[in-house]
PDB file of C-alpha atoms and ligand atoms in Angstrom:
ATOM      1  CA  MET A  43     130.935 118.728 -38.748  1.00 82.00           C
ATOM      2  CA  LYS A  44     133.704 120.010 -40.707  1.00 92.00           C
ATOM      3  CA  ILE A  45     135.432 117.351 -42.614  1.00 93.00           C
ATOM      4  CA  TYR A  46     138.697 117.690 -40.861  1.00 96.00           C
ATOM      5  CA  GLU A  47     136.953 117.460 -37.517  1.00 97.00           C
ATOM      6  CA  LYS A  48     136.212 113.707 -38.292  1.00 96.00           C
ATOM      7  CA  LEU A  49     140.048 113.252 -38.186  1.00 97.00           C
ATOM      8  CA  LEU A  50     140.192 114.675 -34.709  1.00 97.00           C
ATOM      9  CA  LEU A  51     137.170 112.578 -33.617  1.00 97.00           C
ATOM     10  CA  GLU A  52     138.804 109.562 -34.974  1.00 97.00           C
ATOM     11  CA  ASN A  53     142.026 110.282 -33.330  1.00 97.00           C
ATOM     12  CA  LYS A  54     140.561 110.492 -29.829  1.00 97.00           C
ATOM     13  CA  ALA A  55     138.553 106.991 -30.398  1.00 97.00           C
ATOM     14  CA  TRP A  56     142.018 105.617 -31.455  1.00 96.00           C
ATOM     15  CA  ALA A  57     143.867 106.618 -28.711  1.00 97.00           C
ATOM     16  CA  LYS A  58     141.153 105.333 -26.424  1.00 97.00           C
ATOM     17  CA  GLU A  59     141.288 102.128 -28.049  1.00 96.00           C
ATOM     18  CA  GLN A  60     145.045 101.658 -27.883  1.00 95.00           C
ATOM     19  CA  LEU A  61     144.758 102.319 -24.132  1.00 96.00           C
ATOM     20  CA  GLN A  62     142.080  99.887 -23.560  1.00 96.00           C
ATOM     21  CA  ASP A  63     144.416  97.281 -25.255  1.00 93.00           C
ATOM     22  CA  ASP A  64     147.672  98.303 -23.662  1.00 94.00           C
ATOM     23  CA  PRO A  65     147.542 100.888 -20.868  1.00 95.00           C
ATOM     24  CA  GLU A  66     151.515 101.558 -21.326  1.00 93.00           C
ATOM     25  CA  PHE A  67     151.177 101.976 -24.922  1.00 93.00           C
ATOM     26  CA  PHE A  68     151.930 105.492 -25.219  1.00 94.00           C
ATOM     27  CA  SER A  69     154.273 106.044 -22.134  1.00 92.00           C
ATOM     28  CA  ARG A  70     156.345 103.391 -23.547  1.00 90.00           C
ATOM     29  CA  LEU A  71     156.606 104.741 -26.831  1.00 89.00           C
ATOM     30  CA  ALA A  72     157.060 108.222 -25.670  1.00 88.00           C
ATOM     31  CA  HIS A  73     160.321 107.261 -24.051  1.00 86.00           C
ATOM     32  CA  ILE A  74     161.908 105.277 -26.819  1.00 82.00           C
ATOM     33  CA  GLN A  75     161.703 104.266 -30.491  1.00 84.00           C
ATOM     34  CA  THR A  76     163.651 101.252 -31.721  1.00 92.00           C
ATOM     35  CA  PRO A  77     162.268 100.429 -35.259  1.00 96.00           C
ATOM     36  CA  GLU A  78     164.400  97.907 -37.079  1.00 97.00           C
ATOM     37  CA  PHE A  79     163.207  99.252 -40.576  1.00 98.00           C
ATOM     38  CA  LEU A  80     163.661 102.281 -42.777  1.00 98.00           C
ATOM     39  CA  TRP A  81     160.778 102.677 -45.401  1.00 98.00           C
ATOM     40  CA  ILE A  82     161.208 104.726 -48.300  1.00 98.00           C
ATOM     41  CA  GLY A  83     157.800 105.045 -49.919  1.00 98.00           C
ATOM     42  CA  CYS A  84     155.843 106.710 -52.483  1.00 98.00           C
ATOM     43  CA  SER A  85     153.680 109.681 -51.008  1.00 98.00           C
ATOM     44  CA  ASP A  86     150.581 108.424 -52.738  1.00 98.00           C
ATOM     45  CA  SER A  87     147.967 108.270 -49.978  1.00 97.00           C
ATOM     46  CA  ARG A  88     146.982 104.481 -51.282  1.00 97.00           C
ATOM     47  CA  VAL A  89     150.213 103.094 -50.106  1.00 98.00           C
ATOM     48  CA  PRO A  90     150.363 103.543 -46.056  1.00 97.00           C
ATOM     49  CA  ALA A  91     153.515 101.875 -44.825  1.00 97.00           C
ATOM     50  CA  ASP A  92     152.235 100.700 -41.752  1.00 96.00           C
ATOM     51  CA  LYS A  93     148.721  99.484 -42.669  1.00 96.00           C
ATOM     52  CA  ILE A  94     150.011  97.277 -45.577  1.00 97.00           C
ATOM     53  CA  THR A  95     152.792  95.879 -43.435  1.00 97.00           C
ATOM     54  CA  GLY A  96     150.907  95.281 -40.301  1.00 96.00           C
ATOM     55  CA  THR A  97     153.154  97.120 -38.402  1.00 95.00           C
ATOM     56  CA  GLN A  98     152.580  99.266 -35.344  1.00 92.00           C
ATOM     57  CA  PRO A  99     153.816 102.730 -34.023  1.00 93.00           C
ATOM     58  CA  GLY A 100     157.506 102.522 -33.162  1.00 94.00           C
ATOM     59  CA  GLU A 101     158.249  99.594 -35.802  1.00 95.00           C
ATOM     60  CA  ILE A 102     159.061 101.426 -39.041  1.00 97.00           C
ATOM     61  CA  PHE A 103     160.973 104.748 -39.740  1.00 97.00           C
ATOM     62  CA  VAL A 104     159.295 106.472 -42.717  1.00 98.00           C
ATOM     63  CA  HIS A 105     160.436 108.605 -45.355  1.00 98.00           C
ATOM     64  CA  ARG A 106     157.914 109.346 -48.412  1.00 98.00           C
ATOM     65  CA  ASN A 107     158.239 111.262 -51.350  1.00 98.00           C
ATOM     66  CA  ILE A 108     156.976 111.375 -55.009  1.00 98.00           C
ATOM     67  CA  ALA A 109     157.865 107.993 -56.779  1.00 98.00           C
ATOM     68  CA  ASN A 110     160.067 106.763 -53.728  1.00 98.00           C
ATOM     69  CA  MET A 111     163.304 108.255 -55.027  1.00 98.00           C
ATOM     70  CA  VAL A 112     166.961 108.241 -53.436  1.00 98.00           C
ATOM     71  CA  VAL A 113     168.177 111.420 -54.754  1.00 98.00           C
ATOM     72  CA  HIS A 114     171.819 111.970 -53.487  1.00 96.00           C
ATOM     73  CA  THR A 115     171.453 115.675 -53.408  1.00 97.00           C
ATOM     74  CA  ASP A 116     168.070 115.450 -51.456  1.00 98.00           C
ATOM     75  CA  LEU A 117     168.970 116.744 -47.715  1.00 98.00           C
ATOM     76  CA  ASN A 118     165.625 115.594 -46.546  1.00 98.00           C
ATOM     77  CA  LEU A 119     166.358 111.845 -47.738  1.00 98.00           C
ATOM     78  CA  LEU A 120     169.935 111.921 -46.468  1.00 98.00           C
ATOM     79  CA  SER A 121     168.975 113.180 -43.100  1.00 98.00           C
ATOM     80  CA  VAL A 122     166.245 110.527 -42.769  1.00 98.00           C
ATOM     81  CA  LEU A 123     168.929 107.827 -44.018  1.00 98.00           C
ATOM     82  CA  GLN A 124     172.054 109.088 -41.512  1.00 98.00           C
ATOM     83  CA  TYR A 125     169.591 109.083 -38.444  1.00 98.00           C
ATOM     84  CA  SER A 126     168.092 106.009 -39.190  1.00 98.00           C
ATOM     85  CA  VAL A 127     171.401 104.039 -40.039  1.00 98.00           C
ATOM     86  CA  GLU A 128     173.701 105.692 -37.551  1.00 98.00           C
ATOM     87  CA  VAL A 129     171.370 106.610 -34.622  1.00 97.00           C
ATOM     88  CA  LEU A 130     168.199 104.201 -34.804  1.00 97.00           C
ATOM     89  CA  LYS A 131     170.623 101.412 -36.163  1.00 97.00           C
ATOM     90  CA  VAL A 132     167.922  99.811 -38.604  1.00 98.00           C
ATOM     91  CA  LYS A 133     168.850  96.398 -39.874  1.00 98.00           C
ATOM     92  CA  HIS A 134     166.718  96.700 -43.156  1.00 98.00           C
ATOM     93  CA  ILE A 135     165.948  99.236 -45.550  1.00 98.00           C
ATOM     94  CA  ILE A 136     162.926  98.952 -47.876  1.00 98.00           C
ATOM     95  CA  VAL A 137     162.468 101.091 -50.936  1.00 98.00           C
ATOM     96  CA  CYS A 138     158.601 100.276 -51.733  1.00 98.00           C
ATOM     97  CA  GLY A 139     157.313 101.576 -55.025  1.00 98.00           C
ATOM     98  CA  HIS A 140     153.796 100.736 -56.334  1.00 98.00           C
ATOM     99  CA  TYR A 141     152.227  99.706 -59.589  1.00 98.00           C
ATOM    100  CA  GLY A 142     150.550 102.545 -61.508  1.00 97.00           C
ATOM    101  CA  CYS A 143     152.684 105.118 -59.880  1.00 98.00           C
ATOM    102  CA  GLY A 144     151.444 108.578 -61.146  1.00 97.00           C
ATOM    103  CA  GLY A 145     155.111 109.978 -60.710  1.00 98.00           C
ATOM    104  CA  VAL A 146     156.496 107.524 -63.121  1.00 98.00           C
ATOM    105  CA  LYS A 147     153.665 107.790 -65.365  1.00 98.00           C
ATOM    106  CA  ALA A 148     154.130 111.544 -65.574  1.00 98.00           C
ATOM    107  CA  ALA A 149     157.969 110.888 -66.097  1.00 98.00           C
ATOM    108  CA  MET A 150     157.186 109.121 -69.081  1.00 98.00           C
ATOM    109  CA  THR A 151     155.389 111.770 -70.983  1.00 97.00           C
ATOM    110  CA  GLN A 152     156.654 114.844 -72.602  1.00 97.00           C
ATOM    111  CA  GLN A 153     154.426 117.193 -70.677  1.00 97.00           C
ATOM    112  CA  SER A 154     155.570 119.888 -68.436  1.00 97.00           C
ATOM    113  CA  PHE A 155     154.372 119.924 -64.783  1.00 96.00           C
ATOM    114  CA  GLY A 156     156.323 123.181 -63.327  1.00 96.00           C
ATOM    115  CA  ILE A 157     158.501 122.647 -60.351  1.00 96.00           C
ATOM    116  CA  ILE A 158     157.798 118.969 -60.569  1.00 96.00           C
ATOM    117  CA  ASN A 159     159.629 118.589 -63.667  1.00 97.00           C
ATOM    118  CA  LYS A 160     162.955 118.904 -61.650  1.00 97.00           C
ATOM    119  CA  TRP A 161     161.969 115.702 -59.458  1.00 98.00           C
ATOM    120  CA  LEU A 162     160.682 113.805 -62.457  1.00 98.00           C
ATOM    121  CA  ARG A 163     163.910 114.501 -64.168  1.00 98.00           C
ATOM    122  CA  ASN A 164     165.528 111.676 -62.020  1.00 98.00           C
ATOM    123  CA  ILE A 165     163.182 109.241 -63.169  1.00 98.00           C
ATOM    124  CA  LYS A 166     163.556 110.145 -66.730  1.00 98.00           C
ATOM    125  CA  ASP A 167     167.312 109.380 -66.382  1.00 98.00           C
ATOM    126  CA  VAL A 168     166.296 105.764 -65.085  1.00 98.00           C
ATOM    127  CA  TYR A 169     164.145 105.399 -68.397  1.00 98.00           C
ATOM    128  CA  ARG A 170     166.824 106.657 -70.647  1.00 98.00           C
ATOM    129  CA  ILE A 171     169.388 104.043 -69.090  1.00 97.00           C
ATOM    130  CA  HIS A 172     166.719 101.402 -69.352  1.00 98.00           C
ATOM    131  CA  LYS A 173     165.001 102.282 -72.403  1.00 97.00           C
ATOM    132  CA  GLU A 174     165.216  99.336 -74.620  1.00 98.00           C
ATOM    133  CA  GLU A 175     163.975  97.032 -71.749  1.00 98.00           C
ATOM    134  CA  VAL A 176     161.028  99.395 -70.897  1.00 98.00           C
ATOM    135  CA  ASP A 177     160.008 100.033 -74.620  1.00 97.00           C
ATOM    136  CA  SER A 178     159.882  96.109 -75.317  1.00 98.00           C
ATOM    137  CA  ALA A 179     157.046  95.697 -72.847  1.00 98.00           C
ATOM    138  CA  PRO A 180     153.835  94.661 -74.692  1.00 97.00           C
ATOM    139  CA  ASN A 181     151.587  97.751 -73.981  1.00 97.00           C
ATOM    140  CA  GLU A 182     151.460 100.979 -72.220  1.00 96.00           C
ATOM    141  CA  THR A 183     150.743  99.604 -68.845  1.00 97.00           C
ATOM    142  CA  ALA A 184     153.224  96.967 -68.914  1.00 98.00           C
ATOM    143  CA  LYS A 185     155.737  99.642 -69.942  1.00 98.00           C
ATOM    144  CA  VAL A 186     154.753 101.800 -66.895  1.00 98.00           C
ATOM    145  CA  ASN A 187     155.056  99.031 -64.669  1.00 98.00           C
ATOM    146  CA  LYS A 188     158.360  97.731 -65.965  1.00 98.00           C
ATOM    147  CA  LEU A 189     159.979 101.160 -65.484  1.00 98.00           C
ATOM    148  CA  ILE A 190     158.428 101.300 -61.824  1.00 98.00           C
ATOM    149  CA  GLU A 191     160.389  98.097 -61.204  1.00 98.00           C
ATOM    150  CA  LEU A 192     163.540  99.318 -62.661  1.00 98.00           C
ATOM    151  CA  ASN A 193     163.254 102.517 -60.788  1.00 98.00           C
ATOM    152  CA  VAL A 194     162.932 100.697 -57.379  1.00 98.00           C
ATOM    153  CA  ILE A 195     165.966  98.855 -58.360  1.00 98.00           C
ATOM    154  CA  GLU A 196     167.822 101.845 -59.204  1.00 98.00           C
ATOM    155  CA  GLN A 197     166.829 103.586 -55.956  1.00 98.00           C
ATOM    156  CA  VAL A 198     168.174 100.749 -53.896  1.00 98.00           C
ATOM    157  CA  ASN A 199     171.231 100.901 -55.954  1.00 98.00           C
ATOM    158  CA  ASN A 200     171.441 104.714 -55.095  1.00 98.00           C
ATOM    159  CA  LEU A 201     171.272 103.757 -51.278  1.00 98.00           C
ATOM    160  CA  ALA A 202     174.518 101.596 -51.696  1.00 98.00           C
ATOM    161  CA  LYS A 203     176.179 104.537 -53.494  1.00 98.00           C
ATOM    162  CA  THR A 204     175.883 106.580 -50.271  1.00 98.00           C
ATOM    163  CA  SER A 205     178.835 106.639 -47.894  1.00 98.00           C
ATOM    164  CA  ILE A 206     176.135 106.296 -45.097  1.00 98.00           C
ATOM    165  CA  VAL A 207     175.303 102.696 -46.195  1.00 98.00           C
ATOM    166  CA  GLN A 208     178.970 101.899 -47.304  1.00 98.00           C
ATOM    167  CA  SER A 209     180.363 102.832 -43.914  1.00 98.00           C
ATOM    168  CA  ALA A 210     177.407 101.005 -42.042  1.00 98.00           C
ATOM    169  CA  TRP A 211     178.200  97.786 -44.252  1.00 98.00           C
ATOM    170  CA  LYS A 212     181.948  97.946 -43.675  1.00 97.00           C
ATOM    171  CA  HIS A 213     181.750  98.453 -39.756  1.00 98.00           C
ATOM    172  CA  HIS A 214     178.406  96.842 -38.715  1.00 98.00           C
ATOM    173  CA  GLN A 215     177.303  94.473 -41.444  1.00 98.00           C
ATOM    174  CA  ARG A 216     173.924  96.326 -41.893  1.00 98.00           C
ATOM    175  CA  PRO A 217     171.444  97.481 -43.190  1.00 98.00           C
ATOM    176  CA  HIS A 218     170.182  95.014 -45.688  1.00 98.00           C
ATOM    177  CA  LEU A 219     168.682  96.685 -48.573  1.00 98.00           C
ATOM    178  CA  HIS A 220     165.267  95.592 -50.114  1.00 98.00           C
ATOM    179  CA  GLY A 221     163.305  96.808 -53.376  1.00 98.00           C
ATOM    180  CA  TRP A 222     159.551  96.021 -53.422  1.00 98.00           C
ATOM    181  CA  VAL A 223     156.708  96.975 -55.542  1.00 98.00           C
ATOM    182  CA  TYR A 224     153.101  97.003 -54.140  1.00 98.00           C
ATOM    183  CA  GLY A 225     150.003  96.223 -56.181  1.00 98.00           C
ATOM    184  CA  LEU A 226     147.218  98.673 -55.661  1.00 97.00           C
ATOM    185  CA  GLU A 227     144.872  96.265 -57.068  1.00 96.00           C
ATOM    186  CA  ASN A 228     145.346  93.424 -54.930  1.00 97.00           C
ATOM    187  CA  GLY A 229     147.237  94.842 -51.990  1.00 98.00           C
ATOM    188  CA  ILE A 230     150.225  92.440 -52.310  1.00 98.00           C
ATOM    189  CA  ILE A 231     153.666  93.495 -51.926  1.00 98.00           C
ATOM    190  CA  ASN A 232     155.933  92.021 -54.548  1.00 98.00           C
ATOM    191  CA  PRO A 233     159.657  91.739 -53.349  1.00 98.00           C
ATOM    192  CA  ILE A 234     161.885  92.391 -56.649  1.00 98.00           C
ATOM    193  CA  TYR A 235     165.319  93.105 -55.460  1.00 98.00           C
ATOM    194  CA  GLU A 236     167.723  92.698 -52.713  1.00 98.00           C
ATOM    195  CA  LEU A 237     171.025  93.893 -51.773  1.00 98.00           C
ATOM    196  CA  PRO A 238     172.637  92.313 -48.445  1.00 98.00           C
ATOM    197  CA  ALA A 239     174.997  94.133 -46.543  1.00 98.00           C
ATOM    198  CA  GLY A 240     178.600  93.655 -48.051  1.00 97.00           C
ATOM    199  CA  SER A 241     177.120  93.209 -51.662  1.00 98.00           C
ATOM    200  CA  PRO A 242     179.734  94.336 -54.177  1.00 97.00           C
ATOM    201  CA  ILE A 243     179.541  98.014 -55.178  1.00 95.00           C
ATOM    202  CA  ASP A 244     180.161  99.410 -58.541  1.00 95.00           C
ATOM    203  CA  PRO A 245     183.816 100.646 -58.490  1.00 96.00           C
ATOM    204  CA  PHE A 246     182.765 103.922 -60.026  1.00 97.00           C
ATOM    205  CA  TYR A 247     180.853 104.587 -56.629  1.00 97.00           C
ATOM    206  CA  GLN A 248     182.915 102.799 -53.962  1.00 97.00           C
ATOM    207  CA  TYR A 249     184.765 104.597 -51.163  1.00 97.00           C
ATOM    208  CA  ASP A 250     187.709 102.820 -49.944  1.00 95.00           C
ATOM    209  CA  ASN A 251     188.524 105.279 -46.939  1.00 96.00           C
ATOM    210  CA  LEU A 252     185.631 104.948 -44.729  1.00 94.00           C
TER     211      LEU A 252
HETATM  212 CO1   CO B 224     153.492 106.864 -56.750  1.00 84.76          CO
END
């Protein structure tokens, strides 16, 4: 058996199991999705949003990229954000990083990685802004993990800088924004930051005419 064929076999078994538990499972989901959460996570294969939160299909809208970034020129992220906030009307947006993130580690080196330099550049900017705090950590691992936490906070703040989130806060008092960091070594999510809807916005980034 080819290695990818195992995936298709597992899929058949999974679909059968779902139907045994709940005969309406697929027909119900095929017609409507009403997730309350948007998850912005790292592409890392060890951080599957639904597995680690025990959520089912239909419960979380997911966007993943290297190092869970919210880049204000990223059409992919912005499309997911607008659709989930304005159409799906999610109540919570979770930016979930993870300790030991390879993207953050790479951004802390002076090595060139090709195209991905452009992406990592956004993390280098976070490092530059918080250099003193990151460099005061006691060892290399602690430095990386400190930047991982600060990067998650920065990305949550980036969400609040968008007109999409500011408009929803003003007119609908949602979504609430959360910054979490997942531990690869223990499977536990560490909630480190929260911006409830209506939190003060840095005047540099505040839009008054939404
Ligand atoms: Co990562």
